[in-house]
mmCIF file of C-alpha atoms in Angstrom:
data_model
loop_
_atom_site.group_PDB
_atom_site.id
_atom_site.type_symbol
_atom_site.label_atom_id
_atom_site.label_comp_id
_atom_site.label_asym_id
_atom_site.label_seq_id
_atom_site.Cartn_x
_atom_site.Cartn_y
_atom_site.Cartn_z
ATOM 1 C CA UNK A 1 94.614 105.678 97.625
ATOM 2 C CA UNK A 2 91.585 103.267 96.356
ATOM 3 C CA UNK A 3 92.764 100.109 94.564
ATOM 4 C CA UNK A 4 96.466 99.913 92.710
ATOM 5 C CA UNK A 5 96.471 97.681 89.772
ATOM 6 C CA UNK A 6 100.143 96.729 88.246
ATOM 7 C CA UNK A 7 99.799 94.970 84.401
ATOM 8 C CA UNK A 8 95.906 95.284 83.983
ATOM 9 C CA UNK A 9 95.840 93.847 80.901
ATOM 10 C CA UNK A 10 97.692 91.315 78.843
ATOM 11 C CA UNK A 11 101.010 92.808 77.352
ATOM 12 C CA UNK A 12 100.838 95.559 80.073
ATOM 13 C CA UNK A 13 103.330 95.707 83.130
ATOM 14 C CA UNK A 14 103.436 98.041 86.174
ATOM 15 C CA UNK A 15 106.142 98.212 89.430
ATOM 16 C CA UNK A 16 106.347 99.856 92.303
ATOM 17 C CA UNK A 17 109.246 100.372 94.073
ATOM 18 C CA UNK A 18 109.755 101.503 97.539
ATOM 19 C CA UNK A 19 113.121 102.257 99.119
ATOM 20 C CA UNK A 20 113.970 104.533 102.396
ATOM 21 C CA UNK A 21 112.878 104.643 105.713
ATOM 22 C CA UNK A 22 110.275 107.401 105.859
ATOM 23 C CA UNK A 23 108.802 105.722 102.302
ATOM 24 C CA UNK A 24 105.528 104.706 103.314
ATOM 25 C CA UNK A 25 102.253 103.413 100.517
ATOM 26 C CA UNK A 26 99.219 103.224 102.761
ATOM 27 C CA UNK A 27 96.298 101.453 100.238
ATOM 28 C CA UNK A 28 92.580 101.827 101.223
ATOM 29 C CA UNK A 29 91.660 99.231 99.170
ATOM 30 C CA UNK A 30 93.378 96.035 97.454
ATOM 31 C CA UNK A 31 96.316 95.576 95.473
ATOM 32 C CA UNK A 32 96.506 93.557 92.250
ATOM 33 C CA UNK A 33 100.647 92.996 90.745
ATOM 34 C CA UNK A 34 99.802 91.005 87.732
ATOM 35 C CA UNK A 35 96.312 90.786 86.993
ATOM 36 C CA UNK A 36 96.322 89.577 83.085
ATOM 37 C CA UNK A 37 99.758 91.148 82.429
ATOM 38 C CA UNK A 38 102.714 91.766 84.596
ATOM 39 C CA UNK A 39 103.289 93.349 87.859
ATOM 40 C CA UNK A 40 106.408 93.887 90.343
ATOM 41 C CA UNK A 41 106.371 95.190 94.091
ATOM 42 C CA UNK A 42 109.720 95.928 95.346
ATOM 43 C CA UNK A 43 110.503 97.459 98.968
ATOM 44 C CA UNK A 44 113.250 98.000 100.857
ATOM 45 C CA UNK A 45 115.220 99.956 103.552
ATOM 46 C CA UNK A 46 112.425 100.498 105.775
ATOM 47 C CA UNK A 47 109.896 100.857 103.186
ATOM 48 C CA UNK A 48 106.478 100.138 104.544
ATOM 49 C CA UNK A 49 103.040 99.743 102.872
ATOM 50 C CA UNK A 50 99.707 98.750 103.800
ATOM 51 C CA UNK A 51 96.884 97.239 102.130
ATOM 52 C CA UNK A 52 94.022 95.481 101.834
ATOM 53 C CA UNK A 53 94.526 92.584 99.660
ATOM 54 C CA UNK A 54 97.205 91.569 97.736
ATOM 55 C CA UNK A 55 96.304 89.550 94.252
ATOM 56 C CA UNK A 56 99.396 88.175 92.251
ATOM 57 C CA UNK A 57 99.858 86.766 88.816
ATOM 58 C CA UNK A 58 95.696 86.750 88.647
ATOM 59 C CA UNK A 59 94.683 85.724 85.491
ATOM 60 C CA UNK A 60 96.310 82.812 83.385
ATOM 61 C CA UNK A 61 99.533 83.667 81.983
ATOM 62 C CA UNK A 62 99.598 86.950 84.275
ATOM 63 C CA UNK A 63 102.420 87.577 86.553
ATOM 64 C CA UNK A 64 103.124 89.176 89.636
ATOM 65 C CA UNK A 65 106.362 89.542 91.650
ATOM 66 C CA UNK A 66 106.655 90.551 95.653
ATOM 67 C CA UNK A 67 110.660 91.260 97.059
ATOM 68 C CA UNK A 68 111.009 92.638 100.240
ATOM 69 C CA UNK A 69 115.127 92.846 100.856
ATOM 70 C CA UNK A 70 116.576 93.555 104.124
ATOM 71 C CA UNK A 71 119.783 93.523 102.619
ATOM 72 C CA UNK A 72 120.696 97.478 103.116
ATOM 73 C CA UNK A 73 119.304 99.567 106.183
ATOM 74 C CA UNK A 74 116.445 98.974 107.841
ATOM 75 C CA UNK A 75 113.999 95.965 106.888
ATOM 76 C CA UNK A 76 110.997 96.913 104.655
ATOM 77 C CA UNK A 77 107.583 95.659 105.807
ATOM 78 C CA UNK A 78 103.940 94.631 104.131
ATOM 79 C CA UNK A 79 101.000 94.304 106.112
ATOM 80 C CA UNK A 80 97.927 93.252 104.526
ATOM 81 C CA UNK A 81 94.369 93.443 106.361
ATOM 82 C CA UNK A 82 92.979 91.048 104.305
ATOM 83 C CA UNK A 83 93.640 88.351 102.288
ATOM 84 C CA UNK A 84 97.049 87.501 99.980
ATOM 85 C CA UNK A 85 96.467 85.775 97.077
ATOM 86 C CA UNK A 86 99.646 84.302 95.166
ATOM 87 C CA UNK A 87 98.962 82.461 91.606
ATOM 88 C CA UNK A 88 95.642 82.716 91.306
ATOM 89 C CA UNK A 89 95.553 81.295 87.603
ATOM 90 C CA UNK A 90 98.824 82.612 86.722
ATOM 91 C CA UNK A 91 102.411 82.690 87.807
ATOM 92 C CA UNK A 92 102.999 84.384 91.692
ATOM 93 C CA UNK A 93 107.022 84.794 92.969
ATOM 94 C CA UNK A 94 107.508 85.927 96.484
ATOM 95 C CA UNK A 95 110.861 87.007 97.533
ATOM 96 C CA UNK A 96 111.966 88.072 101.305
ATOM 97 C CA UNK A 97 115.217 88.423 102.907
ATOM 98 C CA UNK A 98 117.161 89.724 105.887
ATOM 99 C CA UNK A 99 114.577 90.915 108.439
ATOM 100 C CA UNK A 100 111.959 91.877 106.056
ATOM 101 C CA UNK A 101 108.324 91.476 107.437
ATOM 102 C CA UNK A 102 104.701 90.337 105.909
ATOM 103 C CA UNK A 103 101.979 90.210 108.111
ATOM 104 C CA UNK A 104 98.632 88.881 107.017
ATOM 105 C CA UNK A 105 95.686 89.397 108.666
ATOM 106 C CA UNK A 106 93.386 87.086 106.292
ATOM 107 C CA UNK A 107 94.519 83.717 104.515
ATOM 108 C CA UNK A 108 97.422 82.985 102.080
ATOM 109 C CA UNK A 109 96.511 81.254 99.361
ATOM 110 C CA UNK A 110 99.952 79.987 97.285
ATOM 111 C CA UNK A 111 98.796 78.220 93.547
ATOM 112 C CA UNK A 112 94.818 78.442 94.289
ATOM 113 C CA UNK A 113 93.585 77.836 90.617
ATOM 114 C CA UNK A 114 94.568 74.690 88.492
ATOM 115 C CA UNK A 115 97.652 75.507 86.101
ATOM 116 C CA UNK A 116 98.755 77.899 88.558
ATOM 117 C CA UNK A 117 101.998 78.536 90.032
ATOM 118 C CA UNK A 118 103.359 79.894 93.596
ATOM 119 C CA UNK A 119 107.136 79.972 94.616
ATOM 120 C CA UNK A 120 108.301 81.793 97.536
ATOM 121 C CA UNK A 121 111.857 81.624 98.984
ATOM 122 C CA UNK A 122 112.154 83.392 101.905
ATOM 123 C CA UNK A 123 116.297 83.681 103.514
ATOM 124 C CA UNK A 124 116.872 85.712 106.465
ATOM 125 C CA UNK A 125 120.785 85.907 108.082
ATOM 126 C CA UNK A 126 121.869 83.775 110.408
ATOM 127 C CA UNK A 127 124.198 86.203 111.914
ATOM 128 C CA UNK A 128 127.872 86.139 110.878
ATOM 129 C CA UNK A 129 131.747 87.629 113.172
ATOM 130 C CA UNK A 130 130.303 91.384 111.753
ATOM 131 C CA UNK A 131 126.705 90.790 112.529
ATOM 132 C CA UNK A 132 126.373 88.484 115.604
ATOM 133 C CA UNK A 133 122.586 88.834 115.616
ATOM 134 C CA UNK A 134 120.174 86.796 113.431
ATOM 135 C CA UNK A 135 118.276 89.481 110.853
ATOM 136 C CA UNK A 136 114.990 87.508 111.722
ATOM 137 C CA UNK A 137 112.050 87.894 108.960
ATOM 138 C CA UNK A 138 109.292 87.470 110.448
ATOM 139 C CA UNK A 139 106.419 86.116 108.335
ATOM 140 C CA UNK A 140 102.540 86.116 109.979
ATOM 141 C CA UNK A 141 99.567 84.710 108.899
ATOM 142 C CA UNK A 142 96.740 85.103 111.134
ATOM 143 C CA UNK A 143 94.459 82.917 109.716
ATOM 144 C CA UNK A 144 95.272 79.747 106.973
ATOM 145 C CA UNK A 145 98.511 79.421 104.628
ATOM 146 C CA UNK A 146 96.860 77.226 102.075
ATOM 147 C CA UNK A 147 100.063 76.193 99.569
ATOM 148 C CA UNK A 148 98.928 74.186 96.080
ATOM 149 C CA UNK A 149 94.797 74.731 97.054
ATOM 150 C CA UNK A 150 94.169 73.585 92.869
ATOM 151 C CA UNK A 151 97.590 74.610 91.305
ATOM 152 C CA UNK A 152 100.951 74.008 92.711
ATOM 153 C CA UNK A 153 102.810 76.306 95.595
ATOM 154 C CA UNK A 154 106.216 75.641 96.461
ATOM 155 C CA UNK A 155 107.841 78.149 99.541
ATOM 156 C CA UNK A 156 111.395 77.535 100.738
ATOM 157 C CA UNK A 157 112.445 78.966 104.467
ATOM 158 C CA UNK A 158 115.963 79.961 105.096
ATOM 159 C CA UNK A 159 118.022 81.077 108.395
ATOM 160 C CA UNK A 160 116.646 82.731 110.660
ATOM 161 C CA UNK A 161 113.175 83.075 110.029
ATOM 162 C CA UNK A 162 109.824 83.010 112.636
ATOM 163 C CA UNK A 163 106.578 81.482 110.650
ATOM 164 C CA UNK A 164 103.538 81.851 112.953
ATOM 165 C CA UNK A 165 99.598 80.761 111.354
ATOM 166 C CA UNK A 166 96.802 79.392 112.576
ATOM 167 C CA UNK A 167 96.557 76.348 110.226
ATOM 168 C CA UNK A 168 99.133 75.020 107.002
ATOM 169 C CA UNK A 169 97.127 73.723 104.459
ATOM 170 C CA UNK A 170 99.550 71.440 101.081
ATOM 171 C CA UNK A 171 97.791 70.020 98.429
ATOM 172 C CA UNK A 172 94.400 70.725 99.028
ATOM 173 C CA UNK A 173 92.381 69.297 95.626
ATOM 174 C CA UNK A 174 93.129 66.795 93.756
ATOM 175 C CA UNK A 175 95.274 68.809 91.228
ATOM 176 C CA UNK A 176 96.820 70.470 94.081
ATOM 177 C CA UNK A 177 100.689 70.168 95.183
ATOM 178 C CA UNK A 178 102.028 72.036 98.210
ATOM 179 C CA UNK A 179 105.605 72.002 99.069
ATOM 180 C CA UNK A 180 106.969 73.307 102.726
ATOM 181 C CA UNK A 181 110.786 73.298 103.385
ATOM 182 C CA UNK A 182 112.478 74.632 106.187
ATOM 183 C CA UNK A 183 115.846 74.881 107.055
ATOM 184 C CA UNK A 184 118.730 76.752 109.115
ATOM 185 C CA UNK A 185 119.235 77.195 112.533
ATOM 186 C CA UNK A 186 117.393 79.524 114.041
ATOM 187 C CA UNK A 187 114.150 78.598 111.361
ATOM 188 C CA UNK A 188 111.139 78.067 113.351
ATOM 189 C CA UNK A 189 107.581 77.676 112.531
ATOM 190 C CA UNK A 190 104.796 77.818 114.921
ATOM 191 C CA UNK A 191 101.392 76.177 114.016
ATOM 192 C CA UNK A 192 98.675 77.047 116.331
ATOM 193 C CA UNK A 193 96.614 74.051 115.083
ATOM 194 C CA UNK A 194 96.561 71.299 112.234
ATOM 195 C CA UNK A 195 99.162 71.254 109.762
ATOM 196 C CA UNK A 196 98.035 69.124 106.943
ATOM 197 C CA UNK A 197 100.136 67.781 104.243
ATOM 198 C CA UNK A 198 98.100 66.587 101.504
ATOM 199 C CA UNK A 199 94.451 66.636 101.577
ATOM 200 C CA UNK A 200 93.229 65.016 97.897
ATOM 201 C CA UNK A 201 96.346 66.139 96.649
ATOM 202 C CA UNK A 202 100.092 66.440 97.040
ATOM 203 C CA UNK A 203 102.021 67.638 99.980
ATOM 204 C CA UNK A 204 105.329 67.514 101.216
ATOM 205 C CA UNK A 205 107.266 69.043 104.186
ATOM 206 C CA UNK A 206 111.393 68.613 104.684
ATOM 207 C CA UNK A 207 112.687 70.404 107.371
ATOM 208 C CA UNK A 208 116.823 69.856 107.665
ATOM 209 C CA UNK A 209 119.462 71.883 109.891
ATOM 210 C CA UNK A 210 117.968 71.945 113.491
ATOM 211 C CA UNK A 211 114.856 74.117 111.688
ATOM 212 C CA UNK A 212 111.679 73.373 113.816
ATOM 213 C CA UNK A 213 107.816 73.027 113.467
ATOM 214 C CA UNK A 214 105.437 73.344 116.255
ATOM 215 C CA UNK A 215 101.940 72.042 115.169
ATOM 216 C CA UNK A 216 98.629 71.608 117.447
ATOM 217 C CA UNK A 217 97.955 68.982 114.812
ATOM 218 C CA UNK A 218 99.551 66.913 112.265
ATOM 219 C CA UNK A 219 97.509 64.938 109.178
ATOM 220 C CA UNK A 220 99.086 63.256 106.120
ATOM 221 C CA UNK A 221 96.773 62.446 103.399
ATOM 222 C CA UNK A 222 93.501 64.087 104.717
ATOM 223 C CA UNK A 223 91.224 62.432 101.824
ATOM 224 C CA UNK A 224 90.695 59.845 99.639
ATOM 225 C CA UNK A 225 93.738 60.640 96.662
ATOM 226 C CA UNK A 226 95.947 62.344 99.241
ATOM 227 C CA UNK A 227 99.546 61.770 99.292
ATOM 228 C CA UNK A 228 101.398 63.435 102.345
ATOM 229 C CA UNK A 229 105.284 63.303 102.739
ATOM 230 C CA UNK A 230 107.098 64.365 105.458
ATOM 231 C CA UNK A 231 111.182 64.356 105.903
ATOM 232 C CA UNK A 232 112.818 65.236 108.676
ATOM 233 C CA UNK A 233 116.842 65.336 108.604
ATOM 234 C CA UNK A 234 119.771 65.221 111.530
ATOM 235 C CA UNK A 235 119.119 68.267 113.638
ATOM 236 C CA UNK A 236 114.905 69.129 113.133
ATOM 237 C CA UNK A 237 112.320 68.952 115.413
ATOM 238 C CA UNK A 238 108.820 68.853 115.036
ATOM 239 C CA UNK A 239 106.662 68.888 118.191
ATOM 240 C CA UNK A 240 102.656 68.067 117.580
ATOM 241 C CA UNK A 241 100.332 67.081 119.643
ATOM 242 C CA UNK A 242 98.248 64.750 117.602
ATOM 243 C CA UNK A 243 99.166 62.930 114.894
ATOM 244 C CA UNK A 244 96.916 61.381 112.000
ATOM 245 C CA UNK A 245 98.455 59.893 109.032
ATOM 246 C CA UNK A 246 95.519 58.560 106.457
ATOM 247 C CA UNK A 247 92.393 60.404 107.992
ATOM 248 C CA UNK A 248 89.331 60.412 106.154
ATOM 249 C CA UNK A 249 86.755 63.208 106.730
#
């Protein structure tokens, strides 16, 4: 199909849901959940859909909601070949658990606009005496993850799940916060180059329970205004290969 809008206008709301293996959505163009109303995507069991990009809670006061639960059969999957866009001006919630997958062939951009809003939790399974094996989600971003660019984007990783981008990006402008936490044992997050927490804004990364970070790069406060946190608890690791705390462009 062309473009699939969910909750065009205000007071409007649209879901799709997609459950079952052999349940596939394949989108020519973009995807909009929430563009000045309210929109839900919900897949699971080996659901799988494709895209272009993927806009969430667009407008102000718009929402838009992504769950992708591995909980029963196989894990659903999303793969976007462009660009996913979470809180533009509005309100974005991102949802994945047990072995689900998102691929991203573009940027993320978590609470872009000021007054917007970004929360993603995403909780695989760490394996248990029924299910030896960690249900791994497995969450790629080819180019930038960009969390609080103007508004505020908060993502919480869980268990056993494998980040891989290019670059992290928290609290880009000055009304920006970005919040990274990371935790679990088999968590681990692989940064091909700089992961910078705080630009002219707000950013903070916590990583607790032998969760780990692997960075080409590490920054705190980029710019003039920028306040970068980072906490690291008994077990983590971060490995970087430069570090740069107060760098001015």
């Amino acid at each position: 199909t062309g473009d699939v809008i969910l909750g065009a206008e205000a007071g409007a709301s649209g879901e799709v849901d997609a459950h079952g293996v052999d349940t596939v959505l394949e989108v020519i163009g973009d995807i909009t959940a929430g563009n000045a109303g309210s929109g839900a995507i919900n897949l699971s069991d080996g659901a799988a859909v494709t895209a272009g990009d993927l806009f969430l809670g667009t407008l102000s006061d718009a929402s838009g909601f992504l769950t992708l639960l591995g909980d029963e059969g196989l894990p659903p999957s999303l793969i976007l070949s462009g660009t996913l866009s979470a809180g533009g001006a509005g309100e974005a919630t991102l949802t994945l658990s047990n072995g689900a997958q998102l691929q991203v062939l573009g940027d993320m951009l978590c609470g872009f606009l000021p007054g917007s809003t970004c929360t993603g939790l995403f909780a695989g399974a760490a394996g248990s005496e029924e299910s030896p094996l960690p249900e791994f989600i497995r969450w790629t971003v080819r180019d930038e993850m960009v969390f609080g660019s103007g508004g505020e984007g908060i993502i919480a990783v869980t268990n056993a799940a494998l980040t891989e981008t290019s670059a992290m990006r928290l609290g880009v402008e000055s009304t920006g916060t970005g919040v990274y936490s990371v935790s679990g044992l088999t968590s681990v997050t692989n940064i091909a180059g700089e992961l910078a927490i705080a630009e002219a804004g707000r950013g903070t990364v916590t990583m607790k329970d032998t969760a780990s970070i692997n960075a080409g790069a590490l920054v705190l406060g980029k710019s003039v205004g920028g306040l970068g946190v980072l906490r690291l608890f008994t077990g983590s690791q971060l490995t970087v290969a430069m570090l740069d705390s107060g760098k001015e462009d």
